[in-house]
Amino acid sequence: MCKTKMAVEASDPNSARSRPSQTPRARPTPSSRTATKTPKFTTSSSSDPSTSNYLPTSSYSSTTSTTLSSRTSLSSLRDTLPENPHLYDLSEIRAATNNFLAKRHSSSSTPSWRGSLRGRDCIIFQRKFRRKIEMPQLRERLSVICRSHHASIIKLLGASVSGDYIYLVYDFVHGANLAECLRNQKNPNFTVLSTWISRMQIATDIAHGFDYIHNKTGLNITFAHNHLKSSSIMVTEPSFNAKICHFGAAQLCGETDDNEAKTVRSIRGEIEEMLEESSSTQQLKRSDSNRKQFEGVRGYMSPEFQSTGIATRKSDVYAFGVVVLELLSGDEPFKYKFDRGKGEFMRTSLIETAADAIDSGGGDGGGERLRRWVDRRLKDSFPVEVAVKLTRVALDCVDLDPDKRPDMGHVAGKISKLYLQSKSWSDKMKIPTEISVSLAPR
């Protein structure tokens, strides 16, 4: 028998039964019958036999329910995986924002609207290109960013381009930003983050989110967030988890330099010149009011970013340190108070007050002074040793020398240990539930 006919019979088990053999064949032995028996198999889209799902005939009926449940689990898993990026038409953006006349979602300087695109609840941000990016490169970057996925990062769904503007579409997350949670203008004495463990949870989530952005995306783009501040961190209930907003906006808007022609070392001289100029002009004049306001808005920006405008991973580490100090104190990065005696505004820096609380603490390692510096709304209910260590980590992140700032992977590891210590402290401080108290007469 030729090989072609054997192949036909192997692919069709009924071919030997439907057609009588032309030539007599020897009766196969039981061992050879078992070896040549072809099992039935389910249809597979893959052409590779190794990937086909072969099922023996005797067990096909028993595994049908298992196959259906596997398909169900795969479909549910597919819903949680990152989708392909959507390139929305401008007409879709106009329909979702009522031709940009809908009420803005937040009071930030970046225009944003909440809407629905292709059946998905989302937030649309309008940003201007800092540097022109060609459409093929923009498509490639958008595809790379949308493939990333982390629990502490709000997912980018797609974008739309119109002239000098790009509209970034992010998944909508229910919650409030960190700035609103820490500082309520109507009731300054109230905060939803009234426990130490809630603030440690937020710090841990942000640290691991930035560790993923800097070190664990596995993508061929050097990521720098460039927009980290307390108002760009969403806090969700009920566990007070934090999610980072605006991921990938710096790369899509041309705010970062992928080639990094100017490294951190090459701009150190510019930082020193800027520090000398700031030290020689300590007094604030009326003509400096615009610059003072600019510094207040950019309280999260590192000195090298303010002098060069180049966002790096080290500038993200600086901004992260400022956010952690906000979590500890509840204050803004800069405060301005008018001194009537001097007739001028005096600036108070959060970094300076934190360093003073640690360095001037006496023999207790900064504990007593730090108690007065930490947010009073925590009601002095926090582990002092953990608070001192966390403050030191934040101060390391805001070092003026970019080379001395730690890597976010190292920072995330330290904060995770501090979170576990805080969790242990919180469990010990809980009121025992096994003890019953009765005030009735005996």
GROMACS .gro file of C-alpha atoms in nm:
model
  442
    1MET     CA    1   0.000   0.000   0.000
    2CYS     CA    2   0.138   0.343  -0.086
    3LYS     CA    3   0.197   0.608   0.176
    4THR     CA    4  -0.074   0.833   0.029
    5LYS     CA    5  -0.348   0.579   0.086
    6MET     CA    6  -0.223   0.513   0.440
    7ALA     CA    7  -0.239   0.884   0.512
    8VAL     CA    8  -0.598   0.899   0.384
    9GLU     CA    9  -0.703   0.609   0.601
   10ALA     CA   10  -0.529   0.761   0.904
   11SER     CA   11  -0.713   1.089   0.861
   12ASP     CA   12  -1.050   0.917   0.809
   13PRO     CA   13  -1.104   0.628   1.052
   14ASN     CA   14  -1.419   0.514   0.864
   15SER     CA   15  -1.250   0.485   0.528
   16ALA     CA   16  -1.142   0.126   0.590
   17ARG     CA   17  -1.495   0.026   0.693
   18SER     CA   18  -1.671   0.196   0.401
   19ARG     CA   19  -1.444   0.051   0.129
   20PRO     CA   20  -1.332  -0.309   0.110
   21SER     CA   21  -0.964  -0.362   0.080
   22GLN     CA   22  -0.838  -0.442  -0.272
   23THR     CA   23  -0.572  -0.679  -0.150
   24PRO     CA   24  -0.584  -0.916   0.144
   25ARG     CA   25  -0.398  -0.792   0.447
   26ALA     CA   26  -0.263  -0.975   0.744
   27ARG     CA   27  -0.475  -0.953   1.059
   28PRO     CA   28  -0.309  -0.708   1.295
   29THR     CA   29  -0.201  -0.818   1.635
   30PRO     CA   30  -0.362  -0.662   1.945
   31SER     CA   31  -0.055  -0.453   2.012
   32SER     CA   32  -0.044  -0.315   1.659
   33ARG     CA   33  -0.422  -0.247   1.668
   34THR     CA   34  -0.375  -0.038   1.977
   35ALA     CA   35  -0.084   0.149   1.825
   36THR     CA   36  -0.265   0.238   1.502
   37LYS     CA   37  -0.597   0.333   1.657
   38THR     CA   38  -0.671   0.698   1.581
   39PRO     CA   39  -0.853   0.885   1.857
   40LYS     CA   40  -1.124   1.134   1.790
   41PHE     CA   41  -1.034   1.496   1.855
   42THR     CA   42  -1.209   1.827   1.885
   43THR     CA   43  -1.174   2.089   1.618
   44SER     CA   44  -0.885   2.327   1.678
   45SER     CA   45  -0.798   2.642   1.492
   46SER     CA   46  -0.427   2.578   1.535
   47SER     CA   47  -0.242   2.396   1.259
   48ASP     CA   48   0.024   2.272   1.499
   49PRO     CA   49  -0.063   1.919   1.619
   50SER     CA   50   0.106   1.987   1.948
   51THR     CA   51  -0.147   2.258   2.026
   52SER     CA   52  -0.455   2.056   1.924
   53ASN     CA   53  -0.685   1.938   2.198
   54TYR     CA   54  -0.696   1.561   2.145
   55LEU     CA   55  -0.969   1.380   2.338
   56PRO     CA   56  -1.003   1.000   2.344
   57THR     CA   57  -1.340   0.865   2.232
   58SER     CA   58  -1.414   0.698   2.562
   59SER     CA   59  -1.366   1.018   2.763
   60TYR     CA   60  -1.521   1.271   2.524
   61SER     CA   61  -1.861   1.284   2.692
   62SER     CA   62  -1.711   1.310   3.040
   63THR     CA   63  -1.492   1.605   2.947
   64THR     CA   64  -1.755   1.808   2.764
   65SER     CA   65  -1.859   1.997   3.077
   66THR     CA   66  -1.493   2.059   3.165
   67THR     CA   67  -1.432   2.205   2.820
   68LEU     CA   68  -1.732   2.435   2.851
   69SER     CA   69  -1.621   2.559   3.192
   70SER     CA   70  -1.271   2.616   3.055
   71ARG     CA   71  -1.415   2.826   2.775
   72THR     CA   72  -1.613   3.026   3.029
   73SER     CA   73  -1.306   3.090   3.241
   74LEU     CA   74  -1.106   3.189   2.934
   75SER     CA   75  -1.373   3.435   2.827
   76SER     CA   76  -1.378   3.592   3.173
   77LEU     CA   77  -0.997   3.608   3.169
   78ARG     CA   78  -1.006   3.774   2.828
   79ASP     CA   79  -1.221   4.052   2.972
   80THR     CA   80  -0.953   4.135   3.229
   81LEU     CA   81  -0.663   4.142   2.983
   82PRO     CA   82  -0.552   4.463   2.807
   83GLU     CA   83  -0.740   4.528   2.486
   84ASN     CA   84  -0.604   4.648   2.158
   85PRO     CA   85  -0.590   5.029   2.145
   86HIS     CA   86  -0.880   5.213   1.989
   87LEU     CA   87  -0.817   5.496   1.744
   88TYR     CA   88  -1.136   5.694   1.786
   89ASP     CA   89  -1.270   5.925   1.522
   90LEU     CA   90  -1.312   6.286   1.631
   91SER     CA   91  -1.686   6.257   1.573
   92GLU     CA   92  -1.701   5.993   1.847
   93ILE     CA   93  -1.518   6.225   2.087
   94ARG     CA   94  -1.757   6.508   2.001
   95ALA     CA   95  -2.061   6.286   2.059
   96ALA     CA   96  -1.928   6.166   2.396
   97THR     CA   97  -1.853   6.523   2.515
   98ASN     CA   98  -2.162   6.692   2.364
   99ASN     CA   99  -1.935   6.877   2.122
  100PHE     CA  100  -1.706   6.965   2.415
  101LEU     CA  101  -1.988   7.155   2.584
  102ALA     CA  102  -2.051   6.898   2.857
  103LYS     CA  103  -1.956   6.979   3.213
  104ARG     CA  104  -1.592   6.911   3.282
  105HIS     CA  105  -1.518   6.623   3.510
  106SER     CA  106  -1.264   6.806   3.731
  107SER     CA  107  -1.143   7.158   3.798
  108SER     CA  108  -0.785   7.087   3.687
  109SER     CA  109  -0.611   7.285   3.415
  110THR     CA  110  -0.635   6.986   3.181
  111PRO     CA  111  -0.980   6.973   3.014
  112SER     CA  112  -1.150   6.641   3.086
  113TRP     CA  113  -1.498   6.500   3.035
  114ARG     CA  114  -1.674   6.187   3.144
  115GLY     CA  115  -1.859   6.002   2.871
  116SER     CA  116  -1.929   5.670   2.704
  117LEU     CA  117  -1.738   5.542   2.401
  118ARG     CA  118  -1.833   5.218   2.231
  119GLY     CA  119  -2.031   5.106   2.534
  120ARG     CA  120  -1.757   5.177   2.788
  121ASP     CA  121  -1.763   5.437   3.065
  122CYS     CA  122  -1.450   5.648   3.030
  123ILE     CA  123  -1.271   5.977   3.096
  124ILE     CA  124  -1.149   6.187   2.803
  125PHE     CA  125  -0.849   6.418   2.852
  126GLN     CA  126  -0.752   6.687   2.606
  127ARG     CA  127  -0.379   6.751   2.576
  128LYS     CA  128  -0.162   6.949   2.338
  129PHE     CA  129   0.136   6.801   2.160
  130ARG     CA  130   0.463   6.934   2.300
  131ARG     CA  131   0.651   6.775   2.013
  132LYS     CA  132   0.503   6.659   1.685
  133ILE     CA  133   0.480   6.281   1.652
  134GLU     CA  134   0.416   6.108   1.323
  135MET     CA  135   0.108   5.891   1.304
  136PRO     CA  136   0.293   5.556   1.254
  137GLN     CA  137   0.507   5.625   1.561
  138LEU     CA  138   0.200   5.735   1.755
  139ARG     CA  139   0.019   5.413   1.665
  140GLU     CA  140   0.317   5.208   1.777
  141ARG     CA  141   0.345   5.390   2.110
  142LEU     CA  142  -0.027   5.363   2.170
  143SER     CA  143  -0.020   4.990   2.103
  144VAL     CA  144   0.272   4.940   2.342
  145ILE     CA  145   0.114   5.143   2.625
  146CYS     CA  146  -0.223   4.972   2.597
  147ARG     CA  147  -0.057   4.630   2.634
  148SER     CA  148   0.061   4.719   2.984
  149HIS     CA  149  -0.159   4.624   3.277
  150HIS     CA  150  -0.131   4.675   3.653
  151ALA     CA  151  -0.386   4.694   3.932
  152SER     CA  152  -0.251   5.033   4.047
  153ILE     CA  153  -0.262   5.197   3.702
  154ILE     CA  154  -0.574   5.327   3.528
  155LYS     CA  155  -0.603   5.164   3.189
  156LEU     CA  156  -0.559   5.359   2.866
  157LEU     CA  157  -0.827   5.257   2.615
  158GLY     CA  158  -0.730   5.462   2.311
  159ALA     CA  159  -0.682   5.807   2.164
  160SER     CA  160  -0.794   6.047   1.895
  161VAL     CA  161  -0.588   6.313   1.717
  162SER     CA  162  -0.713   6.647   1.589
  163GLY     CA  163  -0.454   6.901   1.475
  164ASP     CA  164  -0.224   6.997   1.761
  165TYR     CA  165  -0.439   6.817   2.019
  166ILE     CA  166  -0.466   6.457   2.127
  167TYR     CA  167  -0.762   6.318   2.320
  168LEU     CA  168  -0.664   6.037   2.558
  169VAL     CA  169  -0.940   5.800   2.664
  170TYR     CA  170  -0.895   5.625   3.000
  171ASP     CA  171  -1.112   5.378   3.185
  172PHE     CA  172  -1.341   5.547   3.438
  173VAL     CA  173  -1.270   5.466   3.803
  174HIS     CA  174  -1.511   5.547   4.084
  175GLY     CA  175  -1.344   5.736   4.366
  176ALA     CA  176  -1.184   6.068   4.457
  177ASN     CA  177  -0.835   6.201   4.399
  178LEU     CA  178  -0.582   6.200   4.680
  179ALA     CA  179  -0.574   6.580   4.712
  180GLU     CA  180  -0.948   6.590   4.785
  181CYS     CA  181  -0.916   6.305   5.034
  182LEU     CA  182  -0.641   6.483   5.226
  183ARG     CA  183  -0.768   6.842   5.209
  184ASN     CA  184  -1.137   6.924   5.231
  185GLN     CA  185  -1.185   7.297   5.181
  186LYS     CA  186  -1.532   7.296   5.334
  187ASN     CA  187  -1.424   7.100   5.641
  188PRO     CA  188  -1.046   7.120   5.702
  189ASN     CA  189  -1.072   6.906   6.016
  190PHE     CA  190  -1.217   6.607   5.828
  191THR     CA  191  -1.046   6.347   5.613
  192VAL     CA  192  -1.156   6.007   5.490
  193LEU     CA  193  -0.798   5.887   5.541
  194SER     CA  194  -0.825   5.900   5.919
  195THR     CA  195  -0.628   5.580   5.986
  196TRP     CA  196  -0.259   5.511   5.946
  197ILE     CA  197  -0.311   5.184   5.761
  198SER     CA  198  -0.522   5.357   5.492
  199ARG     CA  199  -0.235   5.594   5.414
  200MET     CA  200   0.017   5.311   5.413
  201GLN     CA  201  -0.207   5.124   5.168
  202ILE     CA  202  -0.200   5.421   4.930
  203ALA     CA  203   0.176   5.465   4.958
  204THR     CA  204   0.229   5.094   4.887
  205ASP     CA  205   0.001   5.093   4.582
  206ILE     CA  206   0.170   5.399   4.431
  207ALA     CA  207   0.518   5.257   4.493
  208HIS     CA  208   0.438   4.927   4.324
  209GLY     CA  209   0.264   5.105   4.038
  210PHE     CA  210   0.573   5.313   3.964
  211ASP     CA  211   0.799   5.012   4.008
  212TYR     CA  212   0.595   4.851   3.729
  213ILE     CA  213   0.613   5.164   3.511
  214HIS     CA  214   0.990   5.201   3.550
  215ASN     CA  215   1.115   4.844   3.568
  216LYS     CA  216   0.856   4.577   3.491
  217THR     CA  217   0.657   4.674   3.184
  218GLY     CA  218   0.875   4.453   2.965
  219LEU     CA  219   0.828   4.700   2.679
  220ASN     CA  220   1.086   4.871   2.459
  221ILE     CA  221   1.001   5.226   2.574
  222THR     CA  222   1.169   5.409   2.859
  223PHE     CA  223   0.872   5.521   3.063
  224ALA     CA  224   0.862   5.835   3.274
  225HIS     CA  225   0.522   5.936   3.408
  226ASN     CA  226   0.591   6.311   3.435
  227HIS     CA  227   0.246   6.391   3.581
  228LEU     CA  228   0.259   6.251   3.933
  229LYS     CA  229   0.089   6.465   4.196
  230SER     CA  230  -0.175   6.410   4.460
  231SER     CA  231  -0.456   6.517   4.227
  232SER     CA  232  -0.352   6.250   3.972
  233ILE     CA  233  -0.392   5.963   4.221
  234MET     CA  234  -0.738   5.810   4.248
  235VAL     CA  235  -0.843   5.656   4.581
  236THR     CA  236  -1.110   5.385   4.565
  237GLU     CA  237  -1.332   5.236   4.833
  238PRO     CA  238  -1.364   5.033   5.047
  239SER     CA  239  -0.999   4.936   5.096
  240PHE     CA  240  -0.854   5.276   4.997
  241ASN     CA  241  -0.654   5.140   4.707
  242ALA     CA  242  -0.469   5.391   4.490
  243LYS     CA  243  -0.462   5.405   4.111
  244ILE     CA  244  -0.224   5.618   3.902
  245CYS     CA  245  -0.378   5.838   3.634
  246HIS     CA  246  -0.233   5.968   3.306
  247PHE     CA  247  -0.006   5.671   3.241
  248GLY     CA  248   0.153   5.705   2.895
  249ALA     CA  249   0.043   6.067   2.842
  250ALA     CA  250   0.401   6.196   2.845
  251GLN     CA  251   0.507   5.951   2.571
  252LEU     CA  252   0.203   6.018   2.351
  253CYS     CA  253   0.225   6.398   2.384
  254GLY     CA  254   0.597   6.417   2.310
  255GLU     CA  255   0.696   6.536   2.657
  256THR     CA  256   0.979   6.284   2.702
  257ASP     CA  257   1.297   6.227   2.506
  258ASP     CA  258   1.326   5.859   2.417
  259ASN     CA  259   1.690   5.898   2.319
  260GLU     CA  260   1.770   6.074   2.648
  261ALA     CA  261   2.043   6.283   2.487
  262LYS     CA  262   2.063   6.483   2.807
  263THR     CA  263   2.117   6.247   3.093
  264VAL     CA  264   2.095   6.332   3.459
  265ARG     CA  265   2.471   6.371   3.485
  266SER     CA  266   2.495   6.614   3.194
  267ILE     CA  267   2.246   6.858   3.349
  268ARG     CA  268   2.402   6.867   3.696
  269GLY     CA  269   2.582   7.193   3.612
  270GLU     CA  270   2.252   7.357   3.521
  271ILE     CA  271   2.104   7.248   3.855
  272GLU     CA  272   2.392   7.405   4.047
  273GLU     CA  273   2.352   7.732   3.857
  274MET     CA  274   1.981   7.737   3.930
  275LEU     CA  275   2.043   7.676   4.302
  276GLU     CA  276   2.296   7.961   4.314
  277GLU     CA  277   2.049   8.198   4.149
  278SER     CA  278   1.769   8.099   4.388
  279SER     CA  279   1.995   8.147   4.693
  280SER     CA  280   2.104   8.493   4.579
  281THR     CA  281   1.742   8.609   4.537
  282GLN     CA  282   1.571   8.489   4.851
  283GLN     CA  283   1.341   8.790   4.889
  284LEU     CA  284   1.019   8.777   4.691
  285LYS     CA  285   0.928   9.090   4.502
  286ARG     CA  286   0.604   9.190   4.339
  287SER     CA  287   0.748   9.116   3.994
  288ASP     CA  288   0.826   8.761   4.108
  289SER     CA  289   0.461   8.677   4.185
  290ASN     CA  290   0.412   8.484   3.860
  291ARG     CA  291   0.721   8.275   3.922
  292LYS     CA  292   0.613   8.210   4.279
  293GLN     CA  293   0.279   8.081   4.160
  294PHE     CA  294   0.455   7.866   3.900
  295GLU     CA  295   0.670   7.705   4.170
  296GLY     CA  296   0.363   7.641   4.382
  297VAL     CA  297   0.188   7.459   4.100
  298ARG     CA  298   0.499   7.259   4.019
  299GLY     CA  299   0.582   7.163   4.374
  300TYR     CA  300   0.621   6.805   4.258
  301MET     CA  301   0.877   6.881   3.988
  302SER     CA  302   1.243   6.805   4.053
  303PRO     CA  303   1.503   7.082   4.015
  304GLU     CA  304   1.651   6.930   3.698
  305PHE     CA  305   1.307   6.907   3.539
  306GLN     CA  306   1.235   7.274   3.613
  307SER     CA  307   1.568   7.379   3.461
  308THR     CA  308   1.571   7.155   3.152
  309GLY     CA  309   1.212   7.045   3.095
  310ILE     CA  310   1.327   6.685   3.041
  311ALA     CA  311   1.130   6.422   3.233
  312THR     CA  312   1.327   6.122   3.359
  313ARG     CA  313   1.263   5.836   3.596
  314LYS     CA  314   1.454   6.024   3.864
  315SER     CA  315   1.207   6.312   3.838
  316ASP     CA  316   0.926   6.061   3.898
  317VAL     CA  317   1.106   5.942   4.211
  318TYR     CA  318   1.123   6.303   4.332
  319ALA     CA  319   0.750   6.354   4.277
  320PHE     CA  320   0.676   6.028   4.456
  321GLY     CA  321   0.870   6.148   4.760
  322VAL     CA  322   0.663   6.466   4.772
  323VAL     CA  323   0.338   6.265   4.755
  324VAL     CA  324   0.452   6.044   5.046
  325LEU     CA  325   0.529   6.355   5.253
  326GLU     CA  326   0.177   6.477   5.172
  327LEU     CA  327   0.035   6.150   5.298
  328LEU     CA  328   0.226   6.188   5.624
  329SER     CA  329   0.151   6.554   5.694
  330GLY     CA  330  -0.169   6.622   5.500
  331ASP     CA  331  -0.019   6.952   5.378
  332GLU     CA  332   0.047   7.086   5.030
  333PRO     CA  333   0.402   7.092   4.887
  334PHE     CA  334   0.421   7.471   4.931
  335LYS     CA  335   0.246   7.710   5.166
  336TYR     CA  336   0.252   8.088   5.141
  337LYS     CA  337   0.171   8.318   5.432
  338PHE     CA  338   0.179   8.694   5.432
  339ASP     CA  339   0.411   8.839   5.696
  340ARG     CA  340   0.272   9.179   5.793
  341GLY     CA  341   0.592   9.278   5.972
  342LYS     CA  342   0.808   9.224   5.663
  343GLY     CA  343   0.533   9.309   5.416
  344GLU     CA  344   0.600   9.006   5.198
  345PHE     CA  345   0.493   8.648   5.144
  346MET     CA  346   0.691   8.378   5.321
  347ARG     CA  347   0.710   8.034   5.166
  348THR     CA  348   0.705   7.714   5.369
  349SER     CA  349   0.829   7.401   5.195
  350LEU     CA  350   0.697   7.058   5.293
  351ILE     CA  351   1.037   6.905   5.226
  352GLU     CA  352   1.210   7.152   5.457
  353THR     CA  353   0.964   7.098   5.742
  354ALA     CA  354   0.996   6.720   5.709
  355ALA     CA  355   1.375   6.735   5.716
  356ASP     CA  356   1.361   6.965   6.017
  357ALA     CA  357   1.127   6.725   6.200
  358ILE     CA  358   1.369   6.436   6.144
  359ASP     CA  359   1.700   6.615   6.205
  360SER     CA  360   1.586   6.812   6.511
  361GLY     CA  361   1.426   6.522   6.693
  362GLY     CA  362   1.687   6.489   6.965
  363GLY     CA  363   1.786   6.147   7.095
  364ASP     CA  364   1.464   5.969   7.000
  365GLY     CA  365   1.552   5.955   6.629
  366GLY     CA  366   1.302   6.223   6.535
  367GLY     CA  367   1.003   6.067   6.710
  368GLU     CA  368   0.881   6.351   6.931
  369ARG     CA  369   0.925   6.624   6.672
  370LEU     CA  370   0.774   6.401   6.407
  371ARG     CA  371   0.462   6.348   6.617
  372ARG     CA  372   0.389   6.719   6.594
  373TRP     CA  373   0.464   6.726   6.223
  374VAL     CA  374   0.245   6.429   6.120
  375ASP     CA  375  -0.117   6.504   6.032
  376ARG     CA  376  -0.302   6.581   6.356
  377ARG     CA  377  -0.619   6.421   6.218
  378LEU     CA  378  -0.456   6.081   6.271
  379LYS     CA  379  -0.499   6.165   6.642
  380ASP     CA  380  -0.148   6.050   6.729
  381SER     CA  381  -0.248   5.691   6.649
  382PHE     CA  382   0.036   5.556   6.438
  383PRO     CA  383   0.360   5.358   6.488
  384VAL     CA  384   0.628   5.622   6.539
  385GLU     CA  385   0.917   5.402   6.428
  386VAL     CA  386   0.744   5.322   6.098
  387ALA     CA  387   0.659   5.688   6.043
  388VAL     CA  388   1.024   5.788   6.097
  389LYS     CA  389   1.146   5.525   5.850
  390LEU     CA  390   0.886   5.622   5.590
  391THR     CA  391   0.979   5.990   5.623
  392ARG     CA  392   1.345   5.906   5.568
  393VAL     CA  393   1.257   5.707   5.256
  394ALA     CA  394   1.061   6.004   5.121
  395LEU     CA  395   1.348   6.244   5.195
  396ASP     CA  396   1.586   6.013   5.008
  397CYS     CA  397   1.353   6.034   4.708
  398VAL     CA  398   1.359   6.418   4.705
  399ASP     CA  399   1.738   6.451   4.717
  400LEU     CA  400   1.865   6.739   4.503
  401ASP     CA  401   2.121   6.510   4.339
  402PRO     CA  402   1.934   6.277   4.099
  403ASP     CA  403   2.206   6.011   4.128
  404LYS     CA  404   2.143   5.979   4.502
  405ARG     CA  405   1.773   5.907   4.461
  406PRO     CA  406   1.686   5.538   4.498
  407ASP     CA  407   1.534   5.317   4.234
  408MET     CA  408   1.158   5.263   4.260
  409GLY     CA  409   1.208   4.889   4.292
  410HIS     CA  410   1.416   4.945   4.605
  411VAL     CA  411   1.161   5.197   4.737
  412ALA     CA  412   0.868   4.960   4.676
  413GLY     CA  413   1.046   4.685   4.870
  414LYS     CA  414   1.109   4.913   5.168
  415ILE     CA  415   0.754   5.046   5.178
  416SER     CA  416   0.613   4.693   5.154
  417LYS     CA  417   0.806   4.598   5.469
  418LEU     CA  418   0.681   4.912   5.644
  419TYR     CA  419   0.325   4.824   5.539
  420LEU     CA  420   0.357   4.479   5.697
  421GLN     CA  421   0.488   4.636   6.018
  422SER     CA  422   0.197   4.880   6.014
  423LYS     CA  423  -0.049   4.596   5.957
  424SER     CA  424   0.092   4.408   6.255
  425TRP     CA  425   0.070   4.723   6.467
  426SER     CA  426  -0.289   4.784   6.355
  427ASP     CA  427  -0.394   4.429   6.444
  428LYS     CA  428  -0.247   4.465   6.792
  429MET     CA  429  -0.423   4.796   6.849
  430LYS     CA  430  -0.769   4.659   6.772
  431ILE     CA  431  -1.012   4.614   7.061
  432PRO     CA  432  -1.039   4.246   7.157
  433THR     CA  433  -1.374   4.098   7.058
  434GLU     CA  434  -1.349   3.786   7.274
  435ILE     CA  435  -1.392   3.980   7.601
  436SER     CA  436  -1.747   4.062   7.711
  437VAL     CA  437  -1.819   4.340   7.959
  438SER     CA  438  -2.136   4.363   8.164
  439LEU     CA  439  -2.240   4.662   8.377
  440ALA     CA  440  -2.538   4.488   8.536
  441PRO     CA  441  -2.544   4.444   8.916
  442ARG     CA  442  -2.400   4.116   9.038
   0.00000   0.00000   0.00000
